[in-house]
Short mmCIF file of C-alpha atoms in Angstrom, two decimals:
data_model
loop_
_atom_site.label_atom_id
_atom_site.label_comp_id
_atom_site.label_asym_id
_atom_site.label_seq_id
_atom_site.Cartn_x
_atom_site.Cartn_y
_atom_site.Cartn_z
CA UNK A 1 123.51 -96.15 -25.38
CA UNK A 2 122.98 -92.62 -25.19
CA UNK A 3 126.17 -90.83 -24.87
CA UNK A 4 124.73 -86.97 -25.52
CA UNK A 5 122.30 -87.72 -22.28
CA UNK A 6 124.63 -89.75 -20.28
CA UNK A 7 127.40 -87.14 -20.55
CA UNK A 8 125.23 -84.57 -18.80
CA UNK A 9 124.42 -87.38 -15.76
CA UNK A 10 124.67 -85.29 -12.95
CA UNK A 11 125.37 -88.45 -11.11
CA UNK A 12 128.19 -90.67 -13.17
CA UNK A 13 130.46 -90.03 -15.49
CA UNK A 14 131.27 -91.45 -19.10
CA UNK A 15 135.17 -92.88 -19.01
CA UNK A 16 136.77 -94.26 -21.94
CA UNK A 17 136.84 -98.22 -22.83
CA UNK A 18 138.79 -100.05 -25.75
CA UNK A 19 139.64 -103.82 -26.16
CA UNK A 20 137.62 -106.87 -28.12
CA UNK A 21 134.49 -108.44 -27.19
CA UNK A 22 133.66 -112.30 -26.60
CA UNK A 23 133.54 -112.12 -30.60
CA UNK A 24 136.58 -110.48 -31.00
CA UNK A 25 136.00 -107.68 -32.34
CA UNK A 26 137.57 -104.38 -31.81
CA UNK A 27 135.57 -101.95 -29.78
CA UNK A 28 137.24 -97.88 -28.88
CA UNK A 29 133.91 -96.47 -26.71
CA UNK A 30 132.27 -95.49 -23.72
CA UNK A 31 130.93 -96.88 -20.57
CA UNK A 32 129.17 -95.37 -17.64
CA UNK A 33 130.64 -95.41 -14.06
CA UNK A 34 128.02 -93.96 -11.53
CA UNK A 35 129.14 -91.71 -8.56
CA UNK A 36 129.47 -92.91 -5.23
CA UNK A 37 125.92 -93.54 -3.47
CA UNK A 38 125.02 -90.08 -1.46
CA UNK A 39 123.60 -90.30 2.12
CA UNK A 40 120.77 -89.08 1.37
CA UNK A 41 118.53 -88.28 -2.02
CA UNK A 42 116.11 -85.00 -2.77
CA UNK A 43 112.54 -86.54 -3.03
CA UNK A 44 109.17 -84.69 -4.04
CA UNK A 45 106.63 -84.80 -1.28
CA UNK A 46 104.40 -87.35 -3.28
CA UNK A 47 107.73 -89.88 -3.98
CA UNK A 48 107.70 -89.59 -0.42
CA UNK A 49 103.75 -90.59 0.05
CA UNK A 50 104.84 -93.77 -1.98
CA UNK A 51 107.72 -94.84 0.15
CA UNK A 52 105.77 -94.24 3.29
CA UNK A 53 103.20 -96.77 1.69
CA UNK A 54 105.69 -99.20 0.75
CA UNK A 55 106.87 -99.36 4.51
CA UNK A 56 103.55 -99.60 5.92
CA UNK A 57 102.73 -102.22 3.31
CA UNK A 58 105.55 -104.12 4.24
CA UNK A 59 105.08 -103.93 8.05
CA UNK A 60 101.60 -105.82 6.91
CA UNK A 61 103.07 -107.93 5.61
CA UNK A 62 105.43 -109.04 8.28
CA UNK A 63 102.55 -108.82 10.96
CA UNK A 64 100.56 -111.23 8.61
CA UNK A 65 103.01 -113.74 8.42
CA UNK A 66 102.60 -114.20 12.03
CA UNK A 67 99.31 -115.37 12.30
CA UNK A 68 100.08 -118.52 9.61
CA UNK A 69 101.50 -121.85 12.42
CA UNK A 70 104.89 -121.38 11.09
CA UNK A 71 105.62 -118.13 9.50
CA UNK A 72 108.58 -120.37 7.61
CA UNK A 73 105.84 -122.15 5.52
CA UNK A 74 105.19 -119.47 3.15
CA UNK A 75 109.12 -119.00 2.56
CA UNK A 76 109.06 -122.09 -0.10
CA UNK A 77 106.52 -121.61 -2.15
CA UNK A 78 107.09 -117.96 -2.08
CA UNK A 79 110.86 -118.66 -3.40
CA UNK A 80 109.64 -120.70 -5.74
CA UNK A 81 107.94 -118.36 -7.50
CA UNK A 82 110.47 -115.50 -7.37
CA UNK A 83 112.93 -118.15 -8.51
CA UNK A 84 110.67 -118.36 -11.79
CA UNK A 85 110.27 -114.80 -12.36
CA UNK A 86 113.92 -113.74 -11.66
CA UNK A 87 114.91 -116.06 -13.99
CA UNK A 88 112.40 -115.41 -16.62
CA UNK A 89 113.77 -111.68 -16.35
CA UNK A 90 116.80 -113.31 -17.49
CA UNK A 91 115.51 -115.64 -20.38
CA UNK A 92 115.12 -118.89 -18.38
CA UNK A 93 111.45 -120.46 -18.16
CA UNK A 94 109.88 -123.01 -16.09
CA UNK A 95 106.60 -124.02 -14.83
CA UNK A 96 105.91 -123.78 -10.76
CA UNK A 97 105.19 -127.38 -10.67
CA UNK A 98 108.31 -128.49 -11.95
CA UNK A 99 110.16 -126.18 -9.88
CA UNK A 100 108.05 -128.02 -7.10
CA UNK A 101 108.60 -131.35 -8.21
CA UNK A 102 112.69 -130.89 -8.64
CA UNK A 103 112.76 -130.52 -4.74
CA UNK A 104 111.84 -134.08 -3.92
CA UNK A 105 114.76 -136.16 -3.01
CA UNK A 106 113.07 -139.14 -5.80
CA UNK A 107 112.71 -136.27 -8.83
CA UNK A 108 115.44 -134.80 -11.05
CA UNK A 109 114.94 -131.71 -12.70
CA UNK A 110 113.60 -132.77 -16.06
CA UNK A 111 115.44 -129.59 -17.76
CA UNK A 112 118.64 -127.55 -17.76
CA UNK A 113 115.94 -124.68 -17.33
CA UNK A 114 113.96 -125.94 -13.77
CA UNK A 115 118.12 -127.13 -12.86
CA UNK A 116 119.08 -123.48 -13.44
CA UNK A 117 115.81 -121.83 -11.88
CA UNK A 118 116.63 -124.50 -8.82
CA UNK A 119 119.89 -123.51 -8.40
CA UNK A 120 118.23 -119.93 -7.76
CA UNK A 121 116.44 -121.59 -4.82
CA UNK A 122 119.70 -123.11 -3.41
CA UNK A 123 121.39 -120.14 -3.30
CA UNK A 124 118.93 -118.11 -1.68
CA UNK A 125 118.09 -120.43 1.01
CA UNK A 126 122.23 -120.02 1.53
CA UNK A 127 122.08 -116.54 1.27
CA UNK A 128 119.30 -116.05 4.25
CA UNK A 129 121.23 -118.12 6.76
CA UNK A 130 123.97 -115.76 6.07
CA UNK A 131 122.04 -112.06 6.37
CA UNK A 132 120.55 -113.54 9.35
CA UNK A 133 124.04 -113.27 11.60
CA UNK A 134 126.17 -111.29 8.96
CA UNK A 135 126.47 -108.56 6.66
CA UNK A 136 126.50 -108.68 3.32
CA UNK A 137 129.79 -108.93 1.90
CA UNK A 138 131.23 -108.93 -1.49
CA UNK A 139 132.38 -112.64 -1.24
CA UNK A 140 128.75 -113.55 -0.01
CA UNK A 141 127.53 -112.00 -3.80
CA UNK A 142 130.29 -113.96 -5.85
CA UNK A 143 129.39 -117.16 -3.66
CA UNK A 144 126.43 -116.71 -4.78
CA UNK A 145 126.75 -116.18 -8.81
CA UNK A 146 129.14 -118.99 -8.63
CA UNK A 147 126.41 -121.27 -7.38
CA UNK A 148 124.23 -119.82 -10.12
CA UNK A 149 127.16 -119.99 -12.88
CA UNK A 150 127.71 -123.76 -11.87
CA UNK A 151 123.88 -124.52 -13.08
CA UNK A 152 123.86 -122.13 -16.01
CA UNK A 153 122.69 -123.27 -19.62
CA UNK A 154 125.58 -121.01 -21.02
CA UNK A 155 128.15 -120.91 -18.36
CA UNK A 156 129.21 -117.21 -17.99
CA UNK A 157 133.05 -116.17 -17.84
CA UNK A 158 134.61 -115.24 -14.54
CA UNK A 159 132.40 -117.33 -12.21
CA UNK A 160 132.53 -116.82 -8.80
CA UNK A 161 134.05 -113.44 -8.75
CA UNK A 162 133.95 -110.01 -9.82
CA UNK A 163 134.14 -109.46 -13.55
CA UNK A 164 137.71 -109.24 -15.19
CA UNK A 165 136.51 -108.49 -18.57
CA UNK A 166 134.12 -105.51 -20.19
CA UNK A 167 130.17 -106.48 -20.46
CA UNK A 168 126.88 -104.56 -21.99
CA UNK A 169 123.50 -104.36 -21.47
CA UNK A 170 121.49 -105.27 -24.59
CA UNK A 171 120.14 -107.93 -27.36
CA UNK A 172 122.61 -111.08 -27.43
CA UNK A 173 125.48 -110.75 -29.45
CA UNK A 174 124.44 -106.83 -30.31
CA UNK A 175 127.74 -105.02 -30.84
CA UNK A 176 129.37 -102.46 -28.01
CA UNK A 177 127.52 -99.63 -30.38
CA UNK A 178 124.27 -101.40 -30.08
CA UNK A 179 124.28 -101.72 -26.48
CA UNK A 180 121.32 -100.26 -24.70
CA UNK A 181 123.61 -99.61 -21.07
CA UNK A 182 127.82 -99.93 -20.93
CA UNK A 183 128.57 -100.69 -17.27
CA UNK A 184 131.98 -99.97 -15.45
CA UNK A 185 135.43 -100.69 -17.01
CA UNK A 186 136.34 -103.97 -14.77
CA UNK A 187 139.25 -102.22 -13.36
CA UNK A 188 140.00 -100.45 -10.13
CA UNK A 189 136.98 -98.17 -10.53
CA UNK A 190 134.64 -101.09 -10.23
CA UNK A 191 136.01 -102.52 -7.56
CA UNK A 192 136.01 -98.87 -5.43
CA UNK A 193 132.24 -98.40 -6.46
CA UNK A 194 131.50 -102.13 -4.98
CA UNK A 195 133.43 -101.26 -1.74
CA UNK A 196 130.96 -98.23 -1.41
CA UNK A 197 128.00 -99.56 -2.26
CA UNK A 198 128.94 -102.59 0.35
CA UNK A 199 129.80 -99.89 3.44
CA UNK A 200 126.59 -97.89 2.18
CA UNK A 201 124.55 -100.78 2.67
CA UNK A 202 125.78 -101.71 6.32
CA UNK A 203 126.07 -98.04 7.86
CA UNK A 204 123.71 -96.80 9.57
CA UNK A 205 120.84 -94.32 8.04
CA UNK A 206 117.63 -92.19 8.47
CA UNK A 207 116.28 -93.92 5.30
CA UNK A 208 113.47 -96.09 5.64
CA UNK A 209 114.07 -99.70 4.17
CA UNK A 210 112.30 -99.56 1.00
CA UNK A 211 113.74 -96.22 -0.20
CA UNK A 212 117.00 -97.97 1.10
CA UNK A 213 116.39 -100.76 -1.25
CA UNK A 214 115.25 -98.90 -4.10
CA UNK A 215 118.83 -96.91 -3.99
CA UNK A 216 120.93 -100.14 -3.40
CA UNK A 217 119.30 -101.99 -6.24
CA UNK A 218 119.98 -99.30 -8.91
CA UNK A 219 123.59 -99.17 -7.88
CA UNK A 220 124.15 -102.89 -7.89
CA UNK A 221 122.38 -103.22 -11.56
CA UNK A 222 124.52 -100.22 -13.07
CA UNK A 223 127.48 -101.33 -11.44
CA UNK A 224 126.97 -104.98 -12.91
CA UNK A 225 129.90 -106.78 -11.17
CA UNK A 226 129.36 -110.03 -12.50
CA UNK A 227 129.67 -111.67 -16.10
CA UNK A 228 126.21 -113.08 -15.36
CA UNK A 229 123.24 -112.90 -12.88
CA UNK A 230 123.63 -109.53 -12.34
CA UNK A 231 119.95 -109.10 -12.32
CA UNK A 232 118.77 -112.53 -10.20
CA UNK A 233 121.77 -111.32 -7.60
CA UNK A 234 120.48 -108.34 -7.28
CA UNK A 235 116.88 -108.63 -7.21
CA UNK A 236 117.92 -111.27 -4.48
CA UNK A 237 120.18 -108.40 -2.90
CA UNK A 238 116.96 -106.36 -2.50
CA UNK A 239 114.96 -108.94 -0.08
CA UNK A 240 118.37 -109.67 1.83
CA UNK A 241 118.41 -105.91 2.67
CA UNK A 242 114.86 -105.88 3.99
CA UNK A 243 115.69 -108.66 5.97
CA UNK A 244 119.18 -107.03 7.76
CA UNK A 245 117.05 -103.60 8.05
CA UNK A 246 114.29 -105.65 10.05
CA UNK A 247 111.40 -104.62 7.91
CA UNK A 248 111.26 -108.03 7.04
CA UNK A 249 111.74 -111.07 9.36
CA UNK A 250 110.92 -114.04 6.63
CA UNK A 251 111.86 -113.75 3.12
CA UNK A 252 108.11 -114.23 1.95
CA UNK A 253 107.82 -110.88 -0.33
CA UNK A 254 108.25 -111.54 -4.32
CA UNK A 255 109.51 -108.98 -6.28
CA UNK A 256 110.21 -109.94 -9.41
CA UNK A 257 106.72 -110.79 -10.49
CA UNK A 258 105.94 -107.46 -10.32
CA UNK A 259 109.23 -106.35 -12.39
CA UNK A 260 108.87 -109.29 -15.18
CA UNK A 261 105.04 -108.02 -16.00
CA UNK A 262 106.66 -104.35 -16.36
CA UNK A 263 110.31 -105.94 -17.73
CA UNK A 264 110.61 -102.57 -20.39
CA UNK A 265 109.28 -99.89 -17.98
CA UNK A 266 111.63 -101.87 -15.37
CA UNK A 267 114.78 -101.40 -17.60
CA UNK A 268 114.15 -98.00 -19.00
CA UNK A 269 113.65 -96.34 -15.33
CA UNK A 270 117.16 -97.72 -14.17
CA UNK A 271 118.64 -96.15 -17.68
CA UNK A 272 116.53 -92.89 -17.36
CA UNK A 273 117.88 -92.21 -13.65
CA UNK A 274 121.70 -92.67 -14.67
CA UNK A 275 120.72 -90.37 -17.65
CA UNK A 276 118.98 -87.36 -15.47
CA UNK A 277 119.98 -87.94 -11.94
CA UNK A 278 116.50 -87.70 -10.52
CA UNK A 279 115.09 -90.36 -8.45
CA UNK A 280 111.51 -89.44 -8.17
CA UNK A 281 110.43 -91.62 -10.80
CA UNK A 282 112.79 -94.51 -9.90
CA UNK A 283 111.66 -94.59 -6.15
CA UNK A 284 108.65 -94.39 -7.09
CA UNK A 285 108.63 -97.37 -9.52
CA UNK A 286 110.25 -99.29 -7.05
CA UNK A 287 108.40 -98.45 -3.99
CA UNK A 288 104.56 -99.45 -6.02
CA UNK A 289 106.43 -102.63 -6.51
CA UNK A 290 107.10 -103.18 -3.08
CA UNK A 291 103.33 -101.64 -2.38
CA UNK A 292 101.61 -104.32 -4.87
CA UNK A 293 103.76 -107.35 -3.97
CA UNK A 294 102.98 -106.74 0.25
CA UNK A 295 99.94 -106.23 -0.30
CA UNK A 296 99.29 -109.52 -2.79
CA UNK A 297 101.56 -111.22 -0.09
CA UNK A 298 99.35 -110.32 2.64
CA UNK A 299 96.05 -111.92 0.11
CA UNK A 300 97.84 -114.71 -0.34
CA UNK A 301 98.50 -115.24 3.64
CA UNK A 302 94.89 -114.39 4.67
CA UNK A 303 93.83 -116.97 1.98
CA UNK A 304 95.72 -119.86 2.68
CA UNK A 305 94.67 -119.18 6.98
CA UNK A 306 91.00 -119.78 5.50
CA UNK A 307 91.48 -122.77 3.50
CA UNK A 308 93.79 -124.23 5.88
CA UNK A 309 90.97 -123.48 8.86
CA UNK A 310 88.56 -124.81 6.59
CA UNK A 311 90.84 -128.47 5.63
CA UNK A 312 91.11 -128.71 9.87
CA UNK A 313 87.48 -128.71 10.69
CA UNK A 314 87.23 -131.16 8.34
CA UNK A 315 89.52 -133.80 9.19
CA UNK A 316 88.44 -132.82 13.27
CA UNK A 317 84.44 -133.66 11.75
CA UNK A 318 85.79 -137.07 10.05
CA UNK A 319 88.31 -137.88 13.37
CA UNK A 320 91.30 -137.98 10.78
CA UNK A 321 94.41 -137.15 12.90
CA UNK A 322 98.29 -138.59 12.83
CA UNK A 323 100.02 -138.54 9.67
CA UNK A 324 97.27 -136.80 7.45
CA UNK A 325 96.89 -134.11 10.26
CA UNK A 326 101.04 -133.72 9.98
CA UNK A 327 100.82 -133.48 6.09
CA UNK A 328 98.00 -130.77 5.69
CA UNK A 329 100.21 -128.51 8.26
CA UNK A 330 103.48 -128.63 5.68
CA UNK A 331 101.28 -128.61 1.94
CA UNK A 332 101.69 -124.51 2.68
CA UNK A 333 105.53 -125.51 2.31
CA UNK A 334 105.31 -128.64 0.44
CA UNK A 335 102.20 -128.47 -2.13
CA UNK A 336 103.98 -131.26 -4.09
CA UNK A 337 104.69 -134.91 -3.19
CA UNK A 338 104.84 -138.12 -3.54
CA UNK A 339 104.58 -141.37 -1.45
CA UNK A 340 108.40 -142.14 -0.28
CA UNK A 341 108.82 -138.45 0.23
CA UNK A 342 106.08 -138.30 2.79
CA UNK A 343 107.77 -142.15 4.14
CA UNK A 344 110.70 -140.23 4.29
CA UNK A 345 109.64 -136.87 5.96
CA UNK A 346 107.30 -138.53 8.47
CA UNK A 347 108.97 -141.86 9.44
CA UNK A 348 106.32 -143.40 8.60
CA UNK A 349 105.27 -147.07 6.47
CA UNK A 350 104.60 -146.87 2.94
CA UNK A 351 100.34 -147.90 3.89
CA UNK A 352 100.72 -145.16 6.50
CA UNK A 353 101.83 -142.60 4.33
CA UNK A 354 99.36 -144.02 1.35
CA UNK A 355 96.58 -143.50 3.39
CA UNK A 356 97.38 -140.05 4.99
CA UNK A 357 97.50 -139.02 0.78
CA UNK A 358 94.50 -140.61 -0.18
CA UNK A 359 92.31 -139.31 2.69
CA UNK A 360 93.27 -136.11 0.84
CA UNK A 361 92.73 -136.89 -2.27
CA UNK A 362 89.24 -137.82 -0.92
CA UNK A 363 88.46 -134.29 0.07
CA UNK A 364 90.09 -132.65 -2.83
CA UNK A 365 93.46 -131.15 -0.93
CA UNK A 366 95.52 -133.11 -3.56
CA UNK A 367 94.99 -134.10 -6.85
CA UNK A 368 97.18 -136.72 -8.50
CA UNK A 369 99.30 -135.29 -11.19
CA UNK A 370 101.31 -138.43 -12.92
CA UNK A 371 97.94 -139.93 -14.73
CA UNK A 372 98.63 -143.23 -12.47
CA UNK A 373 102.38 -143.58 -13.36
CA UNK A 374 104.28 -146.03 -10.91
CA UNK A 375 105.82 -143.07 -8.98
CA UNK A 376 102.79 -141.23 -8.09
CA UNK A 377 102.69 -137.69 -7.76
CA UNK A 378 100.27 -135.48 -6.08
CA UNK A 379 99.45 -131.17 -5.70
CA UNK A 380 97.72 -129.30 -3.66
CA UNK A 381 96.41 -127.20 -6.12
CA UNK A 382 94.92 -124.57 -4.05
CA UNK A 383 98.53 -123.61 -2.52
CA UNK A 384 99.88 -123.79 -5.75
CA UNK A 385 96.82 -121.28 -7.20
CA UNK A 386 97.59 -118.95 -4.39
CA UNK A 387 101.48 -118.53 -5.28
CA UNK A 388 101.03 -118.10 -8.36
CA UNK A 389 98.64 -115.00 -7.78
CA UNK A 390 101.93 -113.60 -6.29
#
């Protein structure tokens, strides 16, 4: 960490820490506490360009969603990915199909990776029925990393709640000196910037959403509350936001593709902005990511209308209806499956649900995954080929 820059941050302050790390040993430093959010930030007029793009891109995006049969079918597969790339950010890898796969009621996650990414899942889905009647709260966030603690490969200290102890920002294991970023002292000083950044988020502004978002996120990541997660919280925090500001009204955007392809540039425009105060290049950064990812979004939407136009005409020109006409509507939500699940879903026999799967294998909807395994598993692989261009 920088101390000669950060001590000229015209936005935070430096404030002395002391104690021993998780390795014990001894550590007399520094750590950066930002300022209070403002109401308002100075902007260049082409920062501004970018944000008004961002917002149109995103009211695209929500318009688009409405012309899919149920605008909630894209909300699965699209957290599925962002579930993968959040956690990737982190260190945690999976593939989308076993992601996919965890979620039927017959499967177990076959690592403590795809259990960890799935817990990401779990805890969104919880965190949308909240934003959708409430604010968000401080106990919603620690709710939340709690889930995500509870599934963790290395369970983190302090689950559940705000920090108690002193964390950095760098290589695992690197020293307090090594540390790229020193967030708050977990004292009263974090706890008064989390109050603010809470009541920032819920009053009312002239800010649109994005810019909104962009300001919220870099607050949440240098305030780093939690002993873990700090970064799949608050890249969570940022679609939550866009939903209780109305720009969105389905979680379907994915952000942290767009963030994991640019993971240094990501990191080193949070640092730079605590180190010079100016959020021109931050907003900026932030707002093409919300640009790209509507816009791919929106692709992605428009595609899978097409192909699921195209599937319909052809069951209506073979005279295929009932179950197989039931399952092609939900592969958009539920590109992987088996046999029981779709007994199970449906209500239906096991010959029922048999045939409704191999009717479409037979025109190439799903492909069978398991090489002929006794529990049978099948794609869709063009759903899956669409999320993953997220």
């Amino acid at each position: 960490m920088d101390l000669t820059k950060l001590e000229r941050s015209p936005i935070g302050k430096l404030v002395p820490i002391e104690g021993h790390d998780e390795h014990r040993r001894e550590f007399s430093y520094f750590a950066y506490l930002p300022d209070f959010l403002p109401e308002s930030v100075e902007l260049r007029a082409e920062t501004w360009t970018l944000v008004a793009r961002a917002s149109e891109a995103l009211g695209r995006l929500d318009q688009a969603c409405t012309t899919l049969p149920n605008p909630r079918l894209l909300i699965a597969p699209a957290l599925a990915r962002e579930a993968l790339d959040t956690s990737a950010l982190e260190g945690t890898y999976g593939a989308l199909a076993d992601v996919l796969e965890a979620r039927l009621t017959e499967h177990r996650p076959n690592s403590p990776q795809v259990a960890e990414i799935n817990a990401y899942e779990r805890m969104a889905h919880q965190a949308f029925d909240w934003v959708a009647e409430r604010p968000i709260t401080i106990g919603l966030l620690c709710h939340l990393q709690g889930i995500l603690a509870a599934s963790s490969v290395e369970p983190p200290r302090d689950p559940g709640q705000v920090r108690r102890h002193q964390v950095v920002i760098g290589p695992k294991d690197c020293t307090v000196y090594e540390a790229r970023f020193i967030p708050p002292p977990p004292d009263d000083r974090l706890h008064a910037g989390l109050d603010q950044w809470r009541s920032w988020i819920e009053r009312p502004h002239a800010l649109p959403a994005a810019l909104k978002a962009a300001i919220v996120h870099y607050q949440f990541e240098c305030l780093h509350p939690f002993g873990d997660g700090n970064g799949r919280v608050g890249r969570l925090v940022i679609l939550l936001q866009l939903l209780r500001d109305g720009a969105l009204k389905h979680p379907v955007i994915t952000i942290s593709a767009w963030f994991r392809r640019r993971s240094d540039e990501y990191q080193a425009h949070l640092l730079a902005l605590s180190e010079t105060g100016d959020w021109n290049t931050w907003v900026s950064f932030f707002c093409q990511a919300i640009y790209d990812q509507s816009t791919a979004c929106v692709r992605v939407v428009e595609g899978l209308n097409d192909w699921m136009a195209g599937i319909r005409q052809t069951l209506n020109d073979r005279h295929w209806s009932g179950a197989v006409s039931n399952l092609l509507d939900d592969l958009v939500d539920w590109p992987v499956i088996t046999s029981p699940s779709v007994q199970e879903k449906y209500g239906v026999s096991a010959p029922t649900a048999k045939s409704a799967i191999d009717r479409l294998v037979e025109i190439g909807v799903l492909t069978e995954t398991t090489g002929g395994s006794y529990l049978r598993r099948y794609a869709a692989p063009a759903v899956i080929a669409a999320v993953e261009r997220l």
